[in-house]
mmCIF file of C-alpha atoms in Angstrom:
data_model
loop_
_atom_site.group_PDB
_atom_site.id
_atom_site.type_symbol
_atom_site.label_atom_id
_atom_site.label_comp_id
_atom_site.label_asym_id
_atom_site.label_seq_id
_atom_site.Cartn_x
_atom_site.Cartn_y
_atom_site.Cartn_z
ATOM 1 C CA MET A 67 -36.364 -13.811 91.509
ATOM 2 C CA LYS A 68 -34.957 -10.325 90.884
ATOM 3 C CA ALA A 69 -36.494 -7.980 88.324
ATOM 4 C CA LEU A 70 -36.458 -4.324 87.356
ATOM 5 C CA VAL A 71 -40.039 -3.133 87.828
ATOM 6 C CA PHE A 72 -41.815 -0.044 86.486
ATOM 7 C CA THR A 73 -43.651 1.002 89.646
ATOM 8 C CA GLY A 74 -45.035 4.455 88.806
ATOM 9 C CA PRO A 75 -44.487 7.619 86.763
ATOM 10 C CA GLY A 76 -40.767 8.226 86.400
ATOM 11 C CA THR A 77 -39.833 5.317 88.655
ATOM 12 C CA VAL A 78 -38.252 1.890 88.171
ATOM 13 C CA GLU A 79 -37.080 -0.259 91.087
ATOM 14 C CA MET A 80 -35.196 -3.506 91.621
ATOM 15 C CA ARG A 81 -37.582 -5.888 93.368
ATOM 16 C CA GLU A 82 -38.096 -9.499 94.299
ATOM 17 C CA VAL A 83 -41.010 -10.774 92.194
ATOM 18 C CA PRO A 84 -42.743 -14.163 91.913
ATOM 19 C CA GLU A 85 -41.289 -16.745 89.569
ATOM 20 C CA PRO A 86 -43.032 -16.833 86.162
ATOM 21 C CA GLU A 87 -45.524 -19.631 85.638
ATOM 22 C CA PRO A 88 -45.392 -20.917 82.048
ATOM 23 C CA GLY A 89 -48.819 -21.587 80.571
ATOM 24 C CA PRO A 90 -49.721 -24.057 77.801
ATOM 25 C CA GLY A 91 -47.278 -23.629 74.931
ATOM 26 C CA ASP A 92 -44.958 -21.404 76.968
ATOM 27 C CA VAL A 93 -41.237 -21.840 77.549
ATOM 28 C CA LEU A 94 -39.192 -20.504 80.444
ATOM 29 C CA VAL A 95 -36.296 -18.361 79.227
ATOM 30 C CA HIS A 96 -33.364 -17.633 81.526
ATOM 31 C CA VAL A 97 -32.440 -14.116 80.427
ATOM 32 C CA VAL A 98 -28.808 -13.481 79.476
ATOM 33 C CA THR A 99 -29.169 -10.001 78.018
ATOM 34 C CA SER A 100 -31.999 -7.481 77.693
ATOM 35 C CA GLY A 101 -31.851 -4.069 76.007
ATOM 36 C CA ILE A 102 -33.296 -0.808 77.306
ATOM 37 C CA CYS A 103 -35.413 0.758 74.549
ATOM 38 C CA GLY A 104 -36.088 4.464 74.081
ATOM 39 C CA SER A 105 -39.807 3.701 74.002
ATOM 40 C CA GLU A 106 -39.493 2.332 77.550
ATOM 41 C CA LEU A 107 -37.681 5.443 78.754
ATOM 42 C CA HIS A 108 -40.468 7.579 77.288
ATOM 43 C CA GLY A 109 -43.154 5.193 78.560
ATOM 44 C CA VAL A 110 -41.951 5.394 82.158
ATOM 45 C CA LYS A 111 -41.419 9.153 82.104
ATOM 46 C CA THR A 112 -44.820 9.746 80.486
ATOM 47 C CA PRO A 113 -46.967 6.677 81.282
ATOM 48 C CA GLY A 114 -49.556 5.568 78.771
ATOM 49 C CA PHE A 115 -50.463 2.015 77.803
ATOM 50 C CA ARG A 116 -47.714 0.491 79.966
ATOM 51 C CA VAL A 117 -49.467 -0.104 83.279
ATOM 52 C CA PRO A 118 -47.395 -0.388 86.489
ATOM 53 C CA PRO A 119 -46.365 -2.513 88.192
ATOM 54 C CA LEU A 120 -44.736 -4.015 85.099
ATOM 55 C CA VAL A 121 -41.540 -5.878 84.315
ATOM 56 C CA MET A 122 -40.622 -4.342 80.968
ATOM 57 C CA GLY A 123 -38.011 -5.492 78.458
ATOM 58 C CA HIS A 124 -38.939 -6.545 74.915
ATOM 59 C CA GLU A 125 -35.402 -6.811 73.483
ATOM 60 C CA PHE A 126 -33.904 -9.922 75.032
ATOM 61 C CA ALA A 127 -32.187 -13.235 74.578
ATOM 62 C CA GLY A 128 -31.354 -16.146 76.837
ATOM 63 C CA ARG A 129 -31.408 -19.892 77.329
ATOM 64 C CA THR A 130 -34.297 -22.298 77.755
ATOM 65 C CA ASP A 131 -34.401 -24.818 80.606
ATOM 66 C CA GLU A 132 -32.670 -27.399 78.415
ATOM 67 C CA GLY A 133 -29.950 -24.902 77.453
ATOM 68 C CA ARG A 134 -31.054 -23.797 73.971
ATOM 69 C CA PRO A 135 -29.710 -20.296 73.240
ATOM 70 C CA VAL A 136 -32.563 -18.199 71.832
ATOM 71 C CA ILE A 137 -33.560 -14.680 70.877
ATOM 72 C CA VAL A 138 -37.141 -13.642 71.617
ATOM 73 C CA ASN A 139 -39.355 -12.049 68.977
ATOM 74 C CA PRO A 140 -41.670 -10.195 71.383
ATOM 75 C CA ILE A 141 -44.604 -9.587 69.009
ATOM 76 C CA LEU A 142 -47.517 -11.869 69.856
ATOM 77 C CA SER A 143 -50.189 -11.668 67.160
ATOM 78 C CA CYS A 144 -53.512 -13.478 66.870
ATOM 79 C CA GLY A 145 -52.415 -15.347 63.731
ATOM 80 C CA GLU A 146 -56.005 -15.575 62.513
ATOM 81 C CA CYS A 147 -57.133 -12.140 61.284
ATOM 82 C CA ASP A 148 -57.024 -10.632 57.811
ATOM 83 C CA VAL A 149 -53.910 -8.632 58.658
ATOM 84 C CA CYS A 150 -52.002 -11.662 59.930
ATOM 85 C CA ALA A 151 -53.046 -13.541 56.772
ATOM 86 C CA LEU A 152 -51.243 -10.832 54.790
ATOM 87 C CA GLY A 153 -48.051 -11.518 56.747
ATOM 88 C CA LEU A 154 -48.378 -8.299 58.744
ATOM 89 C CA ARG A 155 -48.198 -9.751 62.251
ATOM 90 C CA ASN A 156 -46.506 -6.578 63.447
ATOM 91 C CA VAL A 157 -49.677 -4.543 62.911
ATOM 92 C CA CYS A 158 -52.215 -7.159 63.979
ATOM 93 C CA ARG A 159 -55.099 -5.332 65.639
ATOM 94 C CA LYS A 160 -54.964 -7.761 68.567
ATOM 95 C CA ARG A 161 -51.191 -7.877 68.931
ATOM 96 C CA ARG A 162 -49.556 -7.982 72.312
ATOM 97 C CA ILE A 163 -45.907 -7.350 73.062
ATOM 98 C CA VAL A 164 -43.789 -9.137 75.647
ATOM 99 C CA GLY A 165 -42.578 -6.524 78.108
ATOM 100 C CA VAL A 166 -45.499 -4.223 77.338
ATOM 101 C CA HIS A 167 -48.631 -6.320 77.775
ATOM 102 C CA THR A 168 -46.989 -9.278 79.527
ATOM 103 C CA PRO A 169 -43.936 -9.473 81.824
ATOM 104 C CA GLY A 170 -40.672 -8.989 79.923
ATOM 105 C CA GLY A 171 -36.952 -9.476 79.980
ATOM 106 C CA PHE A 172 -35.813 -7.112 82.746
ATOM 107 C CA ALA A 173 -35.759 -10.145 84.995
ATOM 108 C CA GLU A 174 -33.828 -13.306 85.666
ATOM 109 C CA ARG A 175 -36.484 -15.457 83.993
ATOM 110 C CA VAL A 176 -39.537 -14.909 81.800
ATOM 111 C CA ALA A 177 -42.185 -17.185 80.302
ATOM 112 C CA VAL A 178 -42.889 -16.677 76.580
ATOM 113 C CA PRO A 179 -44.654 -18.719 73.900
ATOM 114 C CA GLU A 180 -42.466 -21.288 72.157
ATOM 115 C CA SER A 181 -43.505 -19.627 68.888
ATOM 116 C CA ALA A 182 -41.671 -16.440 69.938
ATOM 117 C CA LEU A 183 -38.283 -18.140 70.102
ATOM 118 C CA VAL A 184 -35.672 -17.724 67.372
ATOM 119 C CA ALA A 185 -32.559 -19.907 67.559
ATOM 120 C CA LEU A 186 -29.353 -18.026 68.356
ATOM 121 C CA PRO A 187 -26.923 -18.995 65.581
ATOM 122 C CA GLU A 188 -23.630 -20.560 66.579
ATOM 123 C CA GLY A 189 -20.972 -17.875 66.827
ATOM 124 C CA LEU A 190 -23.355 -14.970 67.457
ATOM 125 C CA ASP A 191 -22.440 -13.434 70.807
ATOM 126 C CA TRP A 192 -24.862 -12.213 73.449
ATOM 127 C CA THR A 193 -24.219 -8.530 72.741
ATOM 128 C CA ALA A 194 -25.314 -9.013 69.144
ATOM 129 C CA ALA A 195 -28.257 -11.136 70.308
ATOM 130 C CA GLY A 196 -29.358 -8.289 72.581
ATOM 131 C CA VAL A 197 -29.673 -5.801 69.704
ATOM 132 C CA VAL A 198 -31.365 -8.025 67.117
ATOM 133 C CA GLU A 199 -34.780 -6.566 67.980
ATOM 134 C CA PRO A 200 -33.902 -2.881 67.367
ATOM 135 C CA VAL A 201 -31.911 -3.844 64.272
ATOM 136 C CA ALA A 202 -34.992 -5.652 62.945
ATOM 137 C CA ASN A 203 -36.835 -2.311 63.167
ATOM 138 C CA ALA A 204 -34.208 -0.758 60.901
ATOM 139 C CA VAL A 205 -34.303 -3.682 58.471
ATOM 140 C CA HIS A 206 -38.070 -3.247 58.191
ATOM 141 C CA ALA A 207 -37.746 0.502 57.612
ATOM 142 C CA TRP A 208 -35.159 -0.082 54.873
ATOM 143 C CA ALA A 209 -37.530 -2.546 53.203
ATOM 144 C CA LEU A 210 -40.376 -0.019 53.366
ATOM 145 C CA ALA A 211 -38.086 2.525 51.679
ATOM 146 C CA GLY A 212 -37.620 0.051 48.831
ATOM 147 C CA THR A 213 -34.045 -1.073 49.698
ATOM 148 C CA PRO A 214 -32.801 1.695 47.371
ATOM 149 C CA LYS A 215 -29.195 0.922 46.358
ATOM 150 C CA GLY A 216 -27.198 4.041 45.547
ATOM 151 C CA ALA A 217 -29.677 6.300 47.362
ATOM 152 C CA ARG A 218 -28.870 9.489 49.228
ATOM 153 C CA VAL A 219 -30.057 8.671 52.739
ATOM 154 C CA GLY A 220 -30.607 10.979 55.696
ATOM 155 C CA VAL A 221 -31.156 9.714 59.236
ATOM 156 C CA ILE A 222 -32.529 11.913 62.016
ATOM 157 C CA GLY A 223 -31.446 10.731 65.454
ATOM 158 C CA ALA A 224 -28.287 8.808 66.367
ATOM 159 C CA GLY A 225 -29.767 6.712 69.136
ATOM 160 C CA ALA A 226 -29.881 2.932 68.820
ATOM 161 C CA ILE A 227 -32.573 2.903 66.108
ATOM 162 C CA GLY A 228 -30.913 5.702 64.129
ATOM 163 C CA LEU A 229 -27.518 3.981 64.254
ATOM 164 C CA ALA A 230 -29.165 0.730 63.199
ATOM 165 C CA CYS A 231 -30.774 2.550 60.249
ATOM 166 C CA LEU A 232 -27.346 3.926 59.351
ATOM 167 C CA GLN A 233 -25.713 0.493 59.451
ATOM 168 C CA VAL A 234 -28.546 -1.194 57.549
ATOM 169 C CA ALA A 235 -28.378 1.480 54.831
ATOM 170 C CA VAL A 236 -24.600 1.095 54.535
ATOM 171 C CA SER A 237 -24.929 -2.701 54.432
ATOM 172 C CA GLY A 238 -27.751 -2.355 51.889
ATOM 173 C CA GLY A 239 -25.694 -0.393 49.392
ATOM 174 C CA ALA A 240 -26.834 3.193 49.950
ATOM 175 C CA GLY A 241 -24.807 5.680 47.951
ATOM 176 C CA ARG A 242 -24.365 8.205 50.760
ATOM 177 C CA VAL A 243 -25.653 8.228 54.330
ATOM 178 C CA GLU A 244 -25.772 11.323 56.521
ATOM 179 C CA ILE A 245 -27.024 11.371 60.095
ATOM 180 C CA ALA A 246 -28.134 14.210 62.361
ATOM 181 C CA ASP A 247 -28.106 14.403 66.152
ATOM 182 C CA ARG A 248 -27.661 17.168 68.716
ATOM 183 C CA SER A 249 -25.198 15.108 70.758
ATOM 184 C CA ASP A 250 -21.507 15.509 69.887
ATOM 185 C CA SER A 251 -20.722 12.079 71.307
ATOM 186 C CA ARG A 252 -23.422 10.341 69.296
ATOM 187 C CA ARG A 253 -22.338 12.089 66.111
ATOM 188 C CA ALA A 254 -18.821 10.817 66.767
ATOM 189 C CA VAL A 255 -20.151 7.274 67.135
ATOM 190 C CA ALA A 256 -22.076 7.602 63.869
ATOM 191 C CA ALA A 257 -18.997 8.842 62.034
ATOM 192 C CA GLY A 258 -17.082 5.824 63.274
ATOM 193 C CA LEU A 259 -19.797 3.497 61.965
ATOM 194 C CA GLY A 260 -19.521 4.738 58.396
ATOM 195 C CA ALA A 261 -21.705 7.847 58.153
ATOM 196 C CA ASP A 262 -20.519 10.057 55.294
ATOM 197 C CA ALA A 263 -21.476 13.036 57.428
ATOM 198 C CA ALA A 264 -22.609 13.361 61.044
ATOM 199 C CA VAL A 265 -24.153 16.764 61.669
ATOM 200 C CA ALA A 266 -26.389 18.643 64.092
ATOM 201 C CA GLU A 267 -29.126 19.015 61.453
ATOM 202 C CA LEU A 268 -29.667 17.657 57.963
ATOM 203 C CA THR A 269 -29.204 20.311 55.283
ATOM 204 C CA GLY A 270 -29.001 18.383 52.037
ATOM 205 C CA GLU A 271 -31.607 16.805 49.798
ATOM 206 C CA TYR A 272 -32.215 13.088 50.102
ATOM 207 C CA ASP A 273 -33.960 10.256 48.334
ATOM 208 C CA VAL A 274 -34.869 8.705 51.694
ATOM 209 C CA VAL A 275 -35.050 10.170 55.207
ATOM 210 C CA PHE A 276 -35.463 7.986 58.279
ATOM 211 C CA ASP A 277 -36.912 9.810 61.293
ATOM 212 C CA ALA A 278 -35.791 7.820 64.320
ATOM 213 C CA VAL A 279 -36.937 10.524 66.763
ATOM 214 C CA GLY A 280 -40.590 11.161 65.958
ATOM 215 C CA ALA A 281 -41.028 14.717 67.242
ATOM 216 C CA ALA A 282 -43.104 17.308 65.400
ATOM 217 C CA ALA A 283 -39.914 19.172 64.456
ATOM 218 C CA THR A 284 -38.232 16.059 63.056
ATOM 219 C CA HIS A 285 -41.367 15.117 61.124
ATOM 220 C CA GLU A 286 -41.205 18.538 59.508
ATOM 221 C CA GLN A 287 -37.489 18.242 58.812
ATOM 222 C CA SER A 288 -37.827 14.782 57.286
ATOM 223 C CA LEU A 289 -40.254 16.135 54.672
ATOM 224 C CA ALA A 290 -38.395 19.395 54.087
ATOM 225 C CA ARG A 291 -35.164 17.561 53.273
ATOM 226 C CA LEU A 292 -36.710 15.110 50.780
ATOM 227 C CA ARG A 293 -36.251 15.513 47.057
ATOM 228 C CA PRO A 294 -39.484 15.604 45.019
ATOM 229 C CA GLY A 295 -40.804 12.047 44.864
ATOM 230 C CA GLY A 296 -38.714 10.926 47.847
ATOM 231 C CA ILE A 297 -39.883 8.913 50.827
ATOM 232 C CA ALA A 298 -39.716 9.628 54.551
ATOM 233 C CA VAL A 299 -39.928 6.631 56.865
ATOM 234 C CA TRP A 300 -41.055 7.471 60.381
ATOM 235 C CA LEU A 301 -39.923 5.095 63.134
ATOM 236 C CA GLY A 302 -39.825 7.426 66.152
ATOM 237 C CA LEU A 303 -42.668 7.784 68.633
ATOM 238 C CA ALA A 304 -41.638 10.842 70.632
ATOM 239 C CA ASP A 305 -44.637 12.995 69.736
ATOM 240 C CA PRO A 306 -48.046 12.204 68.178
ATOM 241 C CA VAL A 307 -48.167 15.651 66.510
ATOM 242 C CA SER A 308 -47.425 15.490 62.778
ATOM 243 C CA GLY A 309 -45.998 18.986 62.292
ATOM 244 C CA PHE A 310 -45.312 18.802 58.539
ATOM 245 C CA ASP A 311 -46.256 20.948 55.536
ATOM 246 C CA ALA A 312 -49.037 19.057 53.750
ATOM 247 C CA ALA A 313 -48.939 21.405 50.732
ATOM 248 C CA ASP A 314 -45.235 20.630 50.206
ATOM 249 C CA LEU A 315 -46.077 16.935 50.463
ATOM 250 C CA VAL A 316 -48.620 17.284 47.653
ATOM 251 C CA ARG A 317 -46.652 19.618 45.372
ATOM 252 C CA GLY A 318 -43.474 17.565 45.692
ATOM 253 C CA GLU A 319 -45.295 14.232 45.448
ATOM 254 C CA LYS A 320 -43.407 13.182 48.534
ATOM 255 C CA ARG A 321 -44.315 10.096 50.507
ATOM 256 C CA VAL A 322 -44.453 9.358 54.218
ATOM 257 C CA THR A 323 -44.832 5.900 55.670
ATOM 258 C CA GLY A 324 -44.960 4.740 59.243
ATOM 259 C CA SER A 325 -42.715 1.859 60.217
ATOM 260 C CA PHE A 326 -43.724 -0.209 63.243
ATOM 261 C CA ALA A 327 -41.545 -3.062 64.462
ATOM 262 C CA TYR A 328 -40.854 -5.727 61.828
ATOM 263 C CA ARG A 329 -42.071 -8.763 59.978
ATOM 264 C CA ASP A 330 -40.694 -12.214 60.746
ATOM 265 C CA ALA A 331 -38.442 -12.049 57.668
ATOM 266 C CA ASP A 332 -36.991 -8.736 58.889
ATOM 267 C CA PHE A 333 -36.203 -10.291 62.270
ATOM 268 C CA ALA A 334 -34.462 -13.217 60.562
ATOM 269 C CA GLU A 335 -32.437 -10.834 58.383
ATOM 270 C CA ALA A 336 -31.406 -8.838 61.445
ATOM 271 C CA VAL A 337 -30.043 -12.034 63.026
ATOM 272 C CA GLU A 338 -27.900 -12.583 59.919
ATOM 273 C CA LEU A 339 -26.696 -8.967 59.659
ATOM 274 C CA VAL A 340 -25.789 -8.045 63.199
ATOM 275 C CA GLY A 341 -23.036 -10.619 63.705
ATOM 276 C CA GLY A 342 -20.739 -8.744 61.343
ATOM 277 C CA TRP A 343 -21.358 -5.253 62.710
ATOM 278 C CA ASP A 344 -19.314 -2.917 64.859
ATOM 279 C CA LEU A 345 -21.299 -2.829 68.113
ATOM 280 C CA SER A 346 -18.930 -0.611 70.074
ATOM 281 C CA TRP A 347 -21.933 1.659 70.787
ATOM 282 C CA VAL A 348 -23.512 -1.053 72.964
ATOM 283 C CA SER A 349 -22.661 -1.378 76.680
ATOM 284 C CA THR A 350 -23.698 -4.107 79.120
ATOM 285 C CA PHE A 351 -24.513 -3.560 82.802
ATOM 286 C CA PRO A 352 -25.547 -5.964 85.580
ATOM 287 C CA LEU A 353 -29.298 -6.166 86.100
ATOM 288 C CA ALA A 354 -28.631 -5.104 89.696
ATOM 289 C CA GLU A 355 -27.606 -1.667 88.339
ATOM 290 C CA GLY A 356 -30.683 -1.479 86.115
ATOM 291 C CA ALA A 357 -32.606 1.170 88.059
ATOM 292 C CA GLU A 358 -29.614 3.511 88.117
ATOM 293 C CA VAL A 359 -28.801 3.040 84.418
ATOM 294 C CA PHE A 360 -32.436 3.283 83.303
ATOM 295 C CA THR A 361 -33.083 6.435 85.340
ATOM 296 C CA ALA A 362 -29.943 8.156 84.064
ATOM 297 C CA LEU A 363 -30.892 7.454 80.452
ATOM 298 C CA MET A 364 -34.485 8.523 81.081
ATOM 299 C CA ASN A 365 -33.250 11.838 82.460
ATOM 300 C CA GLY A 366 -31.177 12.658 79.405
ATOM 301 C CA ARG A 367 -27.767 11.053 79.752
ATOM 302 C CA ALA A 368 -26.499 10.596 76.177
ATOM 303 C CA THR A 369 -24.226 7.636 76.835
ATOM 304 C CA PRO A 370 -24.257 4.748 76.486
ATOM 305 C CA VAL A 371 -26.141 4.860 73.200
ATOM 306 C CA LYS A 372 -27.469 1.380 73.912
ATOM 307 C CA ALA A 373 -27.577 -0.255 77.327
ATOM 308 C CA LEU A 374 -28.066 -3.976 77.844
ATOM 309 C CA LEU A 375 -28.891 -5.463 81.253
ATOM 310 C CA ALA A 376 -27.478 -8.847 82.207
ATOM 311 C CA PRO A 377 -28.969 -10.794 85.135
#
């Protein structure tokens, strides 16, 4: 079968690969749509725990052999540890992720555990199905912020995760949502999705700031723009350096929390939310064009904001 394969630093290639062999409890999913994530772009450009050769793709949906339309929750936890017992499968110490630790959805077919399948609701199209996973990240971040209705919300980064944070905050009843990005085109998209302001850099004071970039500079900005007692939720993974003013954190009694992936309830809520959203920022390309699209995005092309690959 055909698959987009991470073959080495900075390189992805379309290749013929062996058919997946489902193990006990696994189901074969015929991929219909699979999203390219910013973490994959970074992971290929600067390799770390993703080990080539690897078929990536952790944001995908498709049909089982018998035709069931499904979305895949790619987090595979042990289900037995103290953390899993608390309902925190997303931060299980032994977690694995489809498309990171096992072959993923940048292929015509992939084998995943039956337990990872979530039914695609009737009426939800494949574009929406392809962005459920990143939207679940935003739902989780909003929950960590306390789902603060009426809040002044700032979002740093108008990529897919930042736009999802914007839309979740608007859907969740935020009082005002402003978003910052260096790209004119992405700011225009954000304005069209309901941002009260789309700017190059946040300048106000906010109850909540979502950092969907994760660079040292955006960490610093997320804290600097918080009101005393506010909360910054960090989703981005661009840079491990913290970069913030710890004294300001203490004196302002500000809070920072990391937000990694999502809980099962967040994933289910994302399925319910995304069907009613404007997804004009999502574009679909044939899997055969995957290497070209992936490489262009990896090298800094700002559009599309979100690319889905369709075998």
